[in-house]
């Protein structure tokens, strides 16, 4: 147990100094969230020329169907009476047989077909938003409503999962360094014990403190650090009055390079514990903490 604790605190205090991935390579998107639910994808979406491309099979979660013609290397995507035809490596597309231009054409990667999601979603009446701070693509249709019941659930795992499923909104200019390519290859969520209404998101560069209220996740402060979380190098927003640093010893959940989720937490007796779980989807980073109860 002692080795685990030492590792975790070393991880939290130093991961901001790790090397950032080569920006010349395609940037992977960590997750896709459709109408408040994270969905699993066979291959990671990528960003090319500033546009997000997703595996074509992801479109099924949007209520659309598709056909792939391997001979012409084209995808025919259908929703109701509307159709879009996209062809690999061509910027000319067709919507209901009318020629239109697309910024980034269909791509092939790892034997999978990736399509430009903003072009597809907006032509079918969906709203697509890429959240740079966590490298998450959010897609919502016109009928989407925030699940307030899940946010207030007595089950803290469910409530925390609902909380991180909300796109983070900013009322201040975000620190651009936290949005660098590769910054979110490793990430951590930190929660105060018994609470789902606040959390801190840590990536390889810095930290973002988030408050969830009335169905909105709002960033209140961001900072980068030197030797420990009290050594602030740069910051944006308003520093909270509460002890966000103490959350690190309450509940800390993060991904590792093997696709596992690890959690280190204090139990109800104040003893440090840890657990490991397999991740099937991004949402699995939020694990149930044994014997934890919601604080009123």
PDB file of C-alpha atoms in Angstrom:
ATOM      1  CA  UNK A   1       0.000   0.000   0.000  1.00  0.00           C
ATOM      2  CA  UNK A   2       2.804   2.413   0.847  1.00  0.00           C
ATOM      3  CA  UNK A   3       4.280   2.011  -2.660  1.00  0.00           C
ATOM      4  CA  UNK A   4       0.911   2.786  -4.212  1.00  0.00           C
ATOM      5  CA  UNK A   5       0.490   5.977  -2.166  1.00  0.00           C
ATOM      6  CA  UNK A   6       4.022   7.170  -2.975  1.00  0.00           C
ATOM      7  CA  UNK A   7       3.428   6.492  -6.680  1.00  0.00           C
ATOM      8  CA  UNK A   8       0.148   8.371  -6.757  1.00  0.00           C
ATOM      9  CA  UNK A   9       1.484  11.505  -5.098  1.00  0.00           C
ATOM     10  CA  UNK A  10       4.558  11.424  -7.345  1.00  0.00           C
ATOM     11  CA  UNK A  11       2.182  11.107 -10.322  1.00  0.00           C
ATOM     12  CA  UNK A  12       0.008  14.042  -9.265  1.00  0.00           C
ATOM     13  CA  UNK A  13       2.888  16.385  -8.471  1.00  0.00           C
ATOM     14  CA  UNK A  14       5.043  15.728 -11.531  1.00  0.00           C
ATOM     15  CA  UNK A  15       2.948  14.646 -14.495  1.00  0.00           C
ATOM     16  CA  UNK A  16       2.699  18.224 -15.801  1.00  0.00           C
ATOM     17  CA  UNK A  17       6.363  18.037 -16.854  1.00  0.00           C
ATOM     18  CA  UNK A  18       5.980  15.006 -19.146  1.00  0.00           C
ATOM     19  CA  UNK A  19       6.647  15.463 -22.842  1.00  0.00           C
ATOM     20  CA  UNK A  20       3.718  16.456 -25.045  1.00  0.00           C
ATOM     21  CA  UNK A  21       2.978  14.310 -28.123  1.00  0.00           C
ATOM     22  CA  UNK A  22       4.285  15.364 -31.535  1.00  0.00           C
ATOM     23  CA  UNK A  23       1.769  17.886 -32.880  1.00  0.00           C
ATOM     24  CA  UNK A  24       2.526  16.809 -36.469  1.00  0.00           C
ATOM     25  CA  UNK A  25       0.790  13.495 -35.822  1.00  0.00           C
ATOM     26  CA  UNK A  26      -3.020  13.162 -35.847  1.00  0.00           C
ATOM     27  CA  UNK A  27      -4.422  14.173 -32.466  1.00  0.00           C
ATOM     28  CA  UNK A  28      -6.565  11.557 -30.790  1.00  0.00           C
ATOM     29  CA  UNK A  29      -9.885  12.459 -29.218  1.00  0.00           C
ATOM     30  CA  UNK A  30     -10.249  10.879 -25.777  1.00  0.00           C
ATOM     31  CA  UNK A  31     -13.994  10.283 -25.922  1.00  0.00           C
ATOM     32  CA  UNK A  32     -17.272  10.846 -27.747  1.00  0.00           C
ATOM     33  CA  UNK A  33     -20.356  11.862 -25.779  1.00  0.00           C
ATOM     34  CA  UNK A  34     -23.759  11.705 -27.483  1.00  0.00           C
ATOM     35  CA  UNK A  35     -26.701  13.291 -25.674  1.00  0.00           C
ATOM     36  CA  UNK A  36     -24.978  13.017 -22.306  1.00  0.00           C
ATOM     37  CA  UNK A  37     -23.715   9.438 -22.719  1.00  0.00           C
ATOM     38  CA  UNK A  38     -20.165   8.352 -23.466  1.00  0.00           C
ATOM     39  CA  UNK A  39     -19.993   5.794 -26.261  1.00  0.00           C
ATOM     40  CA  UNK A  40     -17.278   3.262 -27.013  1.00  0.00           C
ATOM     41  CA  UNK A  41     -15.497   3.453 -30.380  1.00  0.00           C
ATOM     42  CA  UNK A  42     -13.407   0.772 -32.094  1.00  0.00           C
ATOM     43  CA  UNK A  43     -10.679   3.261 -32.929  1.00  0.00           C
ATOM     44  CA  UNK A  44     -10.106   6.697 -31.470  1.00  0.00           C
ATOM     45  CA  UNK A  45     -11.504   9.692 -33.315  1.00  0.00           C
ATOM     46  CA  UNK A  46      -8.782  12.004 -34.637  1.00  0.00           C
ATOM     47  CA  UNK A  47      -8.331  15.685 -35.375  1.00  0.00           C
ATOM     48  CA  UNK A  48      -7.042  16.545 -38.834  1.00  0.00           C
ATOM     49  CA  UNK A  49      -6.660  20.112 -40.111  1.00  0.00           C
ATOM     50  CA  UNK A  50      -8.663  21.331 -37.124  1.00  0.00           C
ATOM     51  CA  UNK A  51     -11.628  19.017 -37.806  1.00  0.00           C
ATOM     52  CA  UNK A  52     -12.738  15.991 -35.766  1.00  0.00           C
ATOM     53  CA  UNK A  53     -13.233  12.719 -37.643  1.00  0.00           C
ATOM     54  CA  UNK A  54     -14.992   9.758 -36.026  1.00  0.00           C
ATOM     55  CA  UNK A  55     -15.374   6.082 -36.986  1.00  0.00           C
ATOM     56  CA  UNK A  56     -18.371   5.768 -39.275  1.00  0.00           C
ATOM     57  CA  UNK A  57     -19.933   3.172 -36.962  1.00  0.00           C
ATOM     58  CA  UNK A  58     -20.252   5.920 -34.353  1.00  0.00           C
ATOM     59  CA  UNK A  59     -23.011   7.424 -36.489  1.00  0.00           C
ATOM     60  CA  UNK A  60     -25.408   4.676 -35.406  1.00  0.00           C
ATOM     61  CA  UNK A  61     -25.622   6.423 -32.019  1.00  0.00           C
ATOM     62  CA  UNK A  62     -26.972   9.497 -33.841  1.00  0.00           C
ATOM     63  CA  UNK A  63     -29.899   7.556 -35.261  1.00  0.00           C
ATOM     64  CA  UNK A  64     -28.533   7.515 -38.807  1.00  0.00           C
ATOM     65  CA  UNK A  65     -27.676   4.628 -41.137  1.00  0.00           C
ATOM     66  CA  UNK A  66     -24.818   4.307 -43.576  1.00  0.00           C
ATOM     67  CA  UNK A  67     -23.531   2.217 -46.455  1.00  0.00           C
ATOM     68  CA  UNK A  68     -19.887   1.945 -47.509  1.00  0.00           C
ATOM     69  CA  UNK A  69     -18.997   1.271 -51.142  1.00  0.00           C
ATOM     70  CA  UNK A  70     -15.465  -0.118 -51.113  1.00  0.00           C
ATOM     71  CA  UNK A  71     -15.177   0.142 -54.897  1.00  0.00           C
ATOM     72  CA  UNK A  72     -15.836   3.890 -55.045  1.00  0.00           C
ATOM     73  CA  UNK A  73     -14.500   4.474 -51.517  1.00  0.00           C
ATOM     74  CA  UNK A  74     -17.653   6.396 -50.665  1.00  0.00           C
ATOM     75  CA  UNK A  75     -20.052   6.504 -47.718  1.00  0.00           C
ATOM     76  CA  UNK A  76     -23.784   7.093 -48.149  1.00  0.00           C
ATOM     77  CA  UNK A  77     -25.230   8.366 -44.855  1.00  0.00           C
ATOM     78  CA  UNK A  78     -28.992   8.551 -44.393  1.00  0.00           C
ATOM     79  CA  UNK A  79     -31.370  10.040 -41.852  1.00  0.00           C
ATOM     80  CA  UNK A  80     -35.034  10.120 -42.758  1.00  0.00           C
ATOM     81  CA  UNK A  81     -35.329  11.659 -46.216  1.00  0.00           C
ATOM     82  CA  UNK A  82     -31.876  13.271 -46.143  1.00  0.00           C
ATOM     83  CA  UNK A  83     -28.745  11.695 -47.573  1.00  0.00           C
ATOM     84  CA  UNK A  84     -25.091  12.693 -47.577  1.00  0.00           C
ATOM     85  CA  UNK A  85     -22.481  11.112 -49.806  1.00  0.00           C
ATOM     86  CA  UNK A  86     -18.820  11.434 -48.823  1.00  0.00           C
ATOM     87  CA  UNK A  87     -15.858  10.051 -50.754  1.00  0.00           C
ATOM     88  CA  UNK A  88     -12.408   9.260 -49.386  1.00  0.00           C
ATOM     89  CA  UNK A  89      -9.803  11.934 -50.148  1.00  0.00           C
ATOM     90  CA  UNK A  90     -12.319  14.198 -51.902  1.00  0.00           C
ATOM     91  CA  UNK A  91     -13.551  17.534 -50.563  1.00  0.00           C
ATOM     92  CA  UNK A  92     -16.627  17.488 -52.771  1.00  0.00           C
ATOM     93  CA  UNK A  93     -19.605  15.852 -51.071  1.00  0.00           C
ATOM     94  CA  UNK A  94     -23.281  15.568 -51.967  1.00  0.00           C
ATOM     95  CA  UNK A  95     -26.341  16.334 -49.868  1.00  0.00           C
ATOM     96  CA  UNK A  96     -29.552  15.121 -51.465  1.00  0.00           C
ATOM     97  CA  UNK A  97     -27.649  14.981 -54.798  1.00  0.00           C
ATOM     98  CA  UNK A  98     -26.529  18.620 -54.493  1.00  0.00           C
ATOM     99  CA  UNK A  99     -22.757  19.219 -54.513  1.00  0.00           C
ATOM    100  CA  UNK A 100     -21.336  20.771 -51.319  1.00  0.00           C
ATOM    101  CA  UNK A 101     -17.822  21.283 -50.005  1.00  0.00           C
ATOM    102  CA  UNK A 102     -16.377  19.594 -46.939  1.00  0.00           C
ATOM    103  CA  UNK A 103     -13.268  20.892 -45.132  1.00  0.00           C
ATOM    104  CA  UNK A 104     -11.742  17.468 -44.503  1.00  0.00           C
ATOM    105  CA  UNK A 105     -12.587  14.371 -46.580  1.00  0.00           C
ATOM    106  CA  UNK A 106     -13.215  10.842 -45.342  1.00  0.00           C
ATOM    107  CA  UNK A 107     -10.057   9.185 -43.947  1.00  0.00           C
ATOM    108  CA  UNK A 108      -9.007   5.557 -43.580  1.00  0.00           C
ATOM    109  CA  UNK A 109      -7.085   4.512 -40.455  1.00  0.00           C
ATOM    110  CA  UNK A 110      -6.368   1.079 -38.979  1.00  0.00           C
ATOM    111  CA  UNK A 111      -8.762  -0.387 -41.525  1.00  0.00           C
ATOM    112  CA  UNK A 112     -11.597   1.837 -40.272  1.00  0.00           C
ATOM    113  CA  UNK A 113     -13.529   4.608 -42.041  1.00  0.00           C
ATOM    114  CA  UNK A 114     -13.506   8.018 -40.331  1.00  0.00           C
ATOM    115  CA  UNK A 115     -15.891  10.801 -41.340  1.00  0.00           C
ATOM    116  CA  UNK A 116     -15.930  14.551 -40.488  1.00  0.00           C
ATOM    117  CA  UNK A 117     -18.430  14.669 -37.645  1.00  0.00           C
ATOM    118  CA  UNK A 118     -19.231  18.397 -37.647  1.00  0.00           C
ATOM    119  CA  UNK A 119     -20.195  18.313 -41.334  1.00  0.00           C
ATOM    120  CA  UNK A 120     -22.336  15.205 -40.865  1.00  0.00           C
ATOM    121  CA  UNK A 121     -23.962  16.236 -37.593  1.00  0.00           C
ATOM    122  CA  UNK A 122     -24.810  19.796 -38.617  1.00  0.00           C
ATOM    123  CA  UNK A 123     -26.305  18.658 -41.933  1.00  0.00           C
ATOM    124  CA  UNK A 124     -28.587  16.348 -39.956  1.00  0.00           C
ATOM    125  CA  UNK A 125     -29.535  18.948 -37.345  1.00  0.00           C
ATOM    126  CA  UNK A 126     -27.148  17.916 -34.555  1.00  0.00           C
ATOM    127  CA  UNK A 127     -24.802  20.202 -32.621  1.00  0.00           C
ATOM    128  CA  UNK A 128     -21.160  19.121 -32.335  1.00  0.00           C
ATOM    129  CA  UNK A 129     -18.722  20.703 -29.886  1.00  0.00           C
ATOM    130  CA  UNK A 130     -15.123  19.685 -29.267  1.00  0.00           C
ATOM    131  CA  UNK A 131     -13.999  20.402 -25.708  1.00  0.00           C
ATOM    132  CA  UNK A 132     -10.263  20.982 -25.885  1.00  0.00           C
ATOM    133  CA  UNK A 133      -9.619  20.974 -22.152  1.00  0.00           C
ATOM    134  CA  UNK A 134     -10.432  17.223 -21.905  1.00  0.00           C
ATOM    135  CA  UNK A 135     -10.250  16.230 -25.596  1.00  0.00           C
ATOM    136  CA  UNK A 136     -13.920  15.182 -25.644  1.00  0.00           C
ATOM    137  CA  UNK A 137     -16.343  15.491 -28.556  1.00  0.00           C
ATOM    138  CA  UNK A 138     -19.902  16.335 -27.456  1.00  0.00           C
ATOM    139  CA  UNK A 139     -22.803  15.766 -29.868  1.00  0.00           C
ATOM    140  CA  UNK A 140     -26.371  16.757 -28.997  1.00  0.00           C
ATOM    141  CA  UNK A 141     -29.649  16.749 -30.872  1.00  0.00           C
ATOM    142  CA  UNK A 142     -32.427  19.306 -30.533  1.00  0.00           C
ATOM    143  CA  UNK A 143     -34.281  17.196 -27.972  1.00  0.00           C
ATOM    144  CA  UNK A 144     -31.383  16.742 -25.562  1.00  0.00           C
ATOM    145  CA  UNK A 145     -31.966  17.697 -21.932  1.00  0.00           C
ATOM    146  CA  UNK A 146     -29.569  17.390 -19.012  1.00  0.00           C
ATOM    147  CA  UNK A 147     -30.386  14.436 -16.741  1.00  0.00           C
ATOM    148  CA  UNK A 148     -30.885  16.352 -13.500  1.00  0.00           C
ATOM    149  CA  UNK A 149     -31.987  13.238 -11.633  1.00  0.00           C
ATOM    150  CA  UNK A 150     -28.649  11.503 -12.249  1.00  0.00           C
ATOM    151  CA  UNK A 151     -26.726  14.583 -11.120  1.00  0.00           C
ATOM    152  CA  UNK A 152     -28.549  14.467  -7.794  1.00  0.00           C
ATOM    153  CA  UNK A 153     -28.451  10.668  -7.410  1.00  0.00           C
ATOM    154  CA  UNK A 154     -27.716   9.201  -4.008  1.00  0.00           C
ATOM    155  CA  UNK A 155     -25.378   6.815  -5.824  1.00  0.00           C
ATOM    156  CA  UNK A 156     -22.215   8.914  -5.960  1.00  0.00           C
ATOM    157  CA  UNK A 157     -20.722   6.941  -8.839  1.00  0.00           C
ATOM    158  CA  UNK A 158     -23.797   7.671 -10.981  1.00  0.00           C
ATOM    159  CA  UNK A 159     -23.840  11.330  -9.931  1.00  0.00           C
ATOM    160  CA  UNK A 160     -20.136  11.785 -10.676  1.00  0.00           C
ATOM    161  CA  UNK A 161     -20.485  10.052 -14.029  1.00  0.00           C
ATOM    162  CA  UNK A 162     -23.322  12.438 -14.872  1.00  0.00           C
ATOM    163  CA  UNK A 163     -21.154  15.377 -13.745  1.00  0.00           C
ATOM    164  CA  UNK A 164     -18.202  14.550 -16.028  1.00  0.00           C
ATOM    165  CA  UNK A 165     -20.667  13.918 -18.891  1.00  0.00           C
ATOM    166  CA  UNK A 166     -21.426  17.650 -18.991  1.00  0.00           C
ATOM    167  CA  UNK A 167     -19.264  19.836 -21.252  1.00  0.00           C
ATOM    168  CA  UNK A 168     -17.161  22.231 -19.210  1.00  0.00           C
ATOM    169  CA  UNK A 169     -18.084  25.881 -19.768  1.00  0.00           C
ATOM    170  CA  UNK A 170     -15.760  28.832 -19.214  1.00  0.00           C
ATOM    171  CA  UNK A 171     -16.498  32.416 -18.186  1.00  0.00           C
ATOM    172  CA  UNK A 172     -12.774  33.267 -18.505  1.00  0.00           C
ATOM    173  CA  UNK A 173     -10.082  32.589 -21.092  1.00  0.00           C
ATOM    174  CA  UNK A 174      -8.742  29.092 -20.578  1.00  0.00           C
ATOM    175  CA  UNK A 175      -5.006  28.525 -20.206  1.00  0.00           C
ATOM    176  CA  UNK A 176      -3.944  27.542 -23.727  1.00  0.00           C
ATOM    177  CA  UNK A 177      -1.103  25.398 -22.394  1.00  0.00           C
ATOM    178  CA  UNK A 178      -3.651  22.925 -20.956  1.00  0.00           C
ATOM    179  CA  UNK A 179      -5.068  22.375 -24.461  1.00  0.00           C
ATOM    180  CA  UNK A 180      -1.816  21.381 -26.159  1.00  0.00           C
ATOM    181  CA  UNK A 181      -1.781  18.262 -28.388  1.00  0.00           C
ATOM    182  CA  UNK A 182      -1.180  15.208 -26.208  1.00  0.00           C
ATOM    183  CA  UNK A 183      -1.988  16.999 -22.938  1.00  0.00           C
ATOM    184  CA  UNK A 184      -4.842  14.574 -22.244  1.00  0.00           C
ATOM    185  CA  UNK A 185      -3.110  11.305 -23.013  1.00  0.00           C
ATOM    186  CA  UNK A 186      -3.132  10.842 -19.258  1.00  0.00           C
ATOM    187  CA  UNK A 187      -5.826  12.357 -17.065  1.00  0.00           C
ATOM    188  CA  UNK A 188      -7.121  12.302 -13.518  1.00  0.00           C
ATOM    189  CA  UNK A 189     -10.392  13.189 -11.806  1.00  0.00           C
ATOM    190  CA  UNK A 190     -10.267  14.250  -8.167  1.00  0.00           C
ATOM    191  CA  UNK A 191     -13.382  14.563  -5.980  1.00  0.00           C
ATOM    192  CA  UNK A 192     -13.969  15.654  -2.384  1.00  0.00           C
ATOM    193  CA  UNK A 193     -15.288  12.761  -0.333  1.00  0.00           C
ATOM    194  CA  UNK A 194     -19.083  12.470  -0.334  1.00  0.00           C
ATOM    195  CA  UNK A 195     -19.518  15.124  -3.039  1.00  0.00           C
ATOM    196  CA  UNK A 196     -20.293  15.081  -6.775  1.00  0.00           C
ATOM    197  CA  UNK A 197     -20.924  18.805  -7.277  1.00  0.00           C
ATOM    198  CA  UNK A 198     -17.238  19.733  -7.545  1.00  0.00           C
ATOM    199  CA  UNK A 199     -14.191  18.103  -9.034  1.00  0.00           C
ATOM    200  CA  UNK A 200     -10.715  18.837 -10.296  1.00  0.00           C
ATOM    201  CA  UNK A 201      -9.525  17.610 -13.689  1.00  0.00           C
ATOM    202  CA  UNK A 202      -5.788  17.093 -14.086  1.00  0.00           C
ATOM    203  CA  UNK A 203      -3.980  16.497 -17.362  1.00  0.00           C
ATOM    204  CA  UNK A 204      -0.283  16.370 -18.229  1.00  0.00           C
ATOM    205  CA  UNK A 205       0.064  20.149 -18.142  1.00  0.00           C
ATOM    206  CA  UNK A 206      -2.193  21.518 -15.426  1.00  0.00           C
ATOM    207  CA  UNK A 207      -5.418  21.468 -13.452  1.00  0.00           C
ATOM    208  CA  UNK A 208      -8.991  22.716 -13.824  1.00  0.00           C
ATOM    209  CA  UNK A 209     -11.366  23.132 -10.867  1.00  0.00           C
ATOM    210  CA  UNK A 210     -14.999  22.579 -11.915  1.00  0.00           C
ATOM    211  CA  UNK A 211     -18.289  23.242 -10.125  1.00  0.00           C
ATOM    212  CA  UNK A 212     -21.565  21.616 -11.217  1.00  0.00           C
ATOM    213  CA  UNK A 213     -24.767  23.545 -10.574  1.00  0.00           C
ATOM    214  CA  UNK A 214     -28.209  23.563 -12.218  1.00  0.00           C
ATOM    215  CA  UNK A 215     -27.097  21.115 -14.879  1.00  0.00           C
ATOM    216  CA  UNK A 216     -24.055  23.169 -15.914  1.00  0.00           C
ATOM    217  CA  UNK A 217     -20.382  22.279 -15.382  1.00  0.00           C
ATOM    218  CA  UNK A 218     -18.461  25.513 -14.976  1.00  0.00           C
ATOM    219  CA  UNK A 219     -14.697  25.930 -14.732  1.00  0.00           C
ATOM    220  CA  UNK A 220     -13.899  28.302 -11.880  1.00  0.00           C
ATOM    221  CA  UNK A 221     -10.093  28.136 -11.814  1.00  0.00           C
ATOM    222  CA  UNK A 222      -7.162  26.719 -13.754  1.00  0.00           C
ATOM    223  CA  UNK A 223      -3.533  26.533 -12.757  1.00  0.00           C
ATOM    224  CA  UNK A 224      -0.186  24.994 -13.551  1.00  0.00           C
ATOM    225  CA  UNK A 225       2.209  24.110 -10.792  1.00  0.00           C
ATOM    226  CA  UNK A 226       5.866  23.782  -9.966  1.00  0.00           C
ATOM    227  CA  UNK A 227       6.930  21.764  -6.940  1.00  0.00           C
ATOM    228  CA  UNK A 228       3.559  20.789  -5.521  1.00  0.00           C
ATOM    229  CA  UNK A 229       0.047  22.145  -5.855  1.00  0.00           C
ATOM    230  CA  UNK A 230       0.782  25.159  -3.675  1.00  0.00           C
ATOM    231  CA  UNK A 231       3.523  26.309  -6.050  1.00  0.00           C
ATOM    232  CA  UNK A 232       1.391  28.091  -8.668  1.00  0.00           C
ATOM    233  CA  UNK A 233       3.213  28.926 -11.913  1.00  0.00           C
ATOM    234  CA  UNK A 234       0.291  30.285 -13.958  1.00  0.00           C
ATOM    235  CA  UNK A 235      -3.447  30.576 -13.387  1.00  0.00           C
ATOM    236  CA  UNK A 236      -6.757  31.800 -14.808  1.00  0.00           C
ATOM    237  CA  UNK A 237     -10.178  32.375 -13.271  1.00  0.00           C
ATOM    238  CA  UNK A 238     -10.880  32.820  -9.552  1.00  0.00           C
ATOM    239  CA  UNK A 239      -9.042  30.730  -6.970  1.00  0.00           C
ATOM    240  CA  UNK A 240     -11.612  28.948  -4.755  1.00  0.00           C
ATOM    241  CA  UNK A 241     -11.712  29.600  -1.028  1.00  0.00           C
ATOM    242  CA  UNK A 242     -12.224  25.891  -0.259  1.00  0.00           C
ATOM    243  CA  UNK A 243      -9.406  23.361   0.096  1.00  0.00           C
ATOM    244  CA  UNK A 244      -9.254  21.816  -3.387  1.00  0.00           C
ATOM    245  CA  UNK A 245      -5.705  20.547  -2.686  1.00  0.00           C
ATOM    246  CA  UNK A 246      -7.113  18.267   0.015  1.00  0.00           C
ATOM    247  CA  UNK A 247      -9.284  16.514  -2.562  1.00  0.00           C
ATOM    248  CA  UNK A 248      -6.162  14.772  -3.871  1.00  0.00           C
ATOM    249  CA  UNK A 249      -6.020  12.678  -0.703  1.00  0.00           C
ATOM    250  CA  UNK A 250      -9.799  12.116  -0.677  1.00  0.00           C
ATOM    251  CA  UNK A 251     -10.584  10.459  -4.010  1.00  0.00           C
ATOM    252  CA  UNK A 252      -8.292  10.317  -7.017  1.00  0.00           C
ATOM    253  CA  UNK A 253      -9.164   8.336 -10.178  1.00  0.00           C
ATOM    254  CA  UNK A 254      -6.961   8.071 -13.264  1.00  0.00           C
ATOM    255  CA  UNK A 255      -6.179   5.998 -16.358  1.00  0.00           C
ATOM    256  CA  UNK A 256      -2.916   4.177 -16.951  1.00  0.00           C
ATOM    257  CA  UNK A 257      -1.014   3.119 -20.062  1.00  0.00           C
ATOM    258  CA  UNK A 258      -2.485  -0.407 -19.910  1.00  0.00           C
ATOM    259  CA  UNK A 259      -6.114   0.655 -20.238  1.00  0.00           C
ATOM    260  CA  UNK A 260      -6.776   0.248 -16.528  1.00  0.00           C
ATOM    261  CA  UNK A 261      -8.507   2.651 -14.191  1.00  0.00           C
ATOM    262  CA  UNK A 262      -6.930   3.178 -10.796  1.00  0.00           C
ATOM    263  CA  UNK A 263      -8.464   4.852  -7.785  1.00  0.00           C
ATOM    264  CA  UNK A 264      -6.781   5.875  -4.552  1.00  0.00           C
ATOM    265  CA  UNK A 265      -9.018   7.089  -1.744  1.00  0.00           C
ATOM    266  CA  UNK A 266      -9.513   7.432   1.983  1.00  0.00           C
ATOM    267  CA  UNK A 267     -12.019   5.060   3.525  1.00  0.00           C
ATOM    268  CA  UNK A 268     -14.530   6.067   6.211  1.00  0.00           C
ATOM    269  CA  UNK A 269     -11.819   5.546   8.834  1.00  0.00           C
ATOM    270  CA  UNK A 270      -9.345   7.817   7.056  1.00  0.00           C
ATOM    271  CA  UNK A 271      -7.186   4.927   5.841  1.00  0.00           C
ATOM    272  CA  UNK A 272      -5.642   5.101   2.356  1.00  0.00           C
ATOM    273  CA  UNK A 273      -6.993   2.424  -0.018  1.00  0.00           C
ATOM    274  CA  UNK A 274      -6.672   1.677  -3.725  1.00  0.00           C
ATOM    275  CA  UNK A 275      -8.492  -0.278  -6.412  1.00  0.00           C
ATOM    276  CA  UNK A 276      -7.983  -1.186 -10.070  1.00  0.00           C
ATOM    277  CA  UNK A 277     -10.611  -1.783 -12.752  1.00  0.00           C
ATOM    278  CA  UNK A 278     -10.712  -2.429 -16.508  1.00  0.00           C
ATOM    279  CA  UNK A 279     -12.008   0.430 -18.636  1.00  0.00           C
ATOM    280  CA  UNK A 280     -14.502  -0.346 -21.408  1.00  0.00           C
ATOM    281  CA  UNK A 281     -15.490   3.276 -21.956  1.00  0.00           C
ATOM    282  CA  UNK A 282     -14.312   6.717 -20.844  1.00  0.00           C
ATOM    283  CA  UNK A 283     -17.035   6.835 -18.190  1.00  0.00           C
ATOM    284  CA  UNK A 284     -15.378   3.940 -16.356  1.00  0.00           C
ATOM    285  CA  UNK A 285     -12.777   6.339 -14.961  1.00  0.00           C
ATOM    286  CA  UNK A 286     -15.400   7.040 -12.289  1.00  0.00           C
ATOM    287  CA  UNK A 287     -15.436   4.064  -9.960  1.00  0.00           C
ATOM    288  CA  UNK A 288     -17.616   3.277  -6.918  1.00  0.00           C
ATOM    289  CA  UNK A 289     -15.821   4.023  -3.671  1.00  0.00           C
ATOM    290  CA  UNK A 290     -16.635   1.398  -0.989  1.00  0.00           C
ATOM    291  CA  UNK A 291     -18.762   2.616   1.931  1.00  0.00           C
ATOM    292  CA  UNK A 292     -18.841   6.202   0.712  1.00  0.00           C
ATOM    293  CA  UNK A 293     -22.015   8.160   1.419  1.00  0.00           C
ATOM    294  CA  UNK A 294     -23.201  11.477   0.069  1.00  0.00           C
ATOM    295  CA  UNK A 295     -22.677  14.484   2.333  1.00  0.00           C
ATOM    296  CA  UNK A 296     -25.869  16.504   2.768  1.00  0.00           C
TER     297      UNK A 296
END
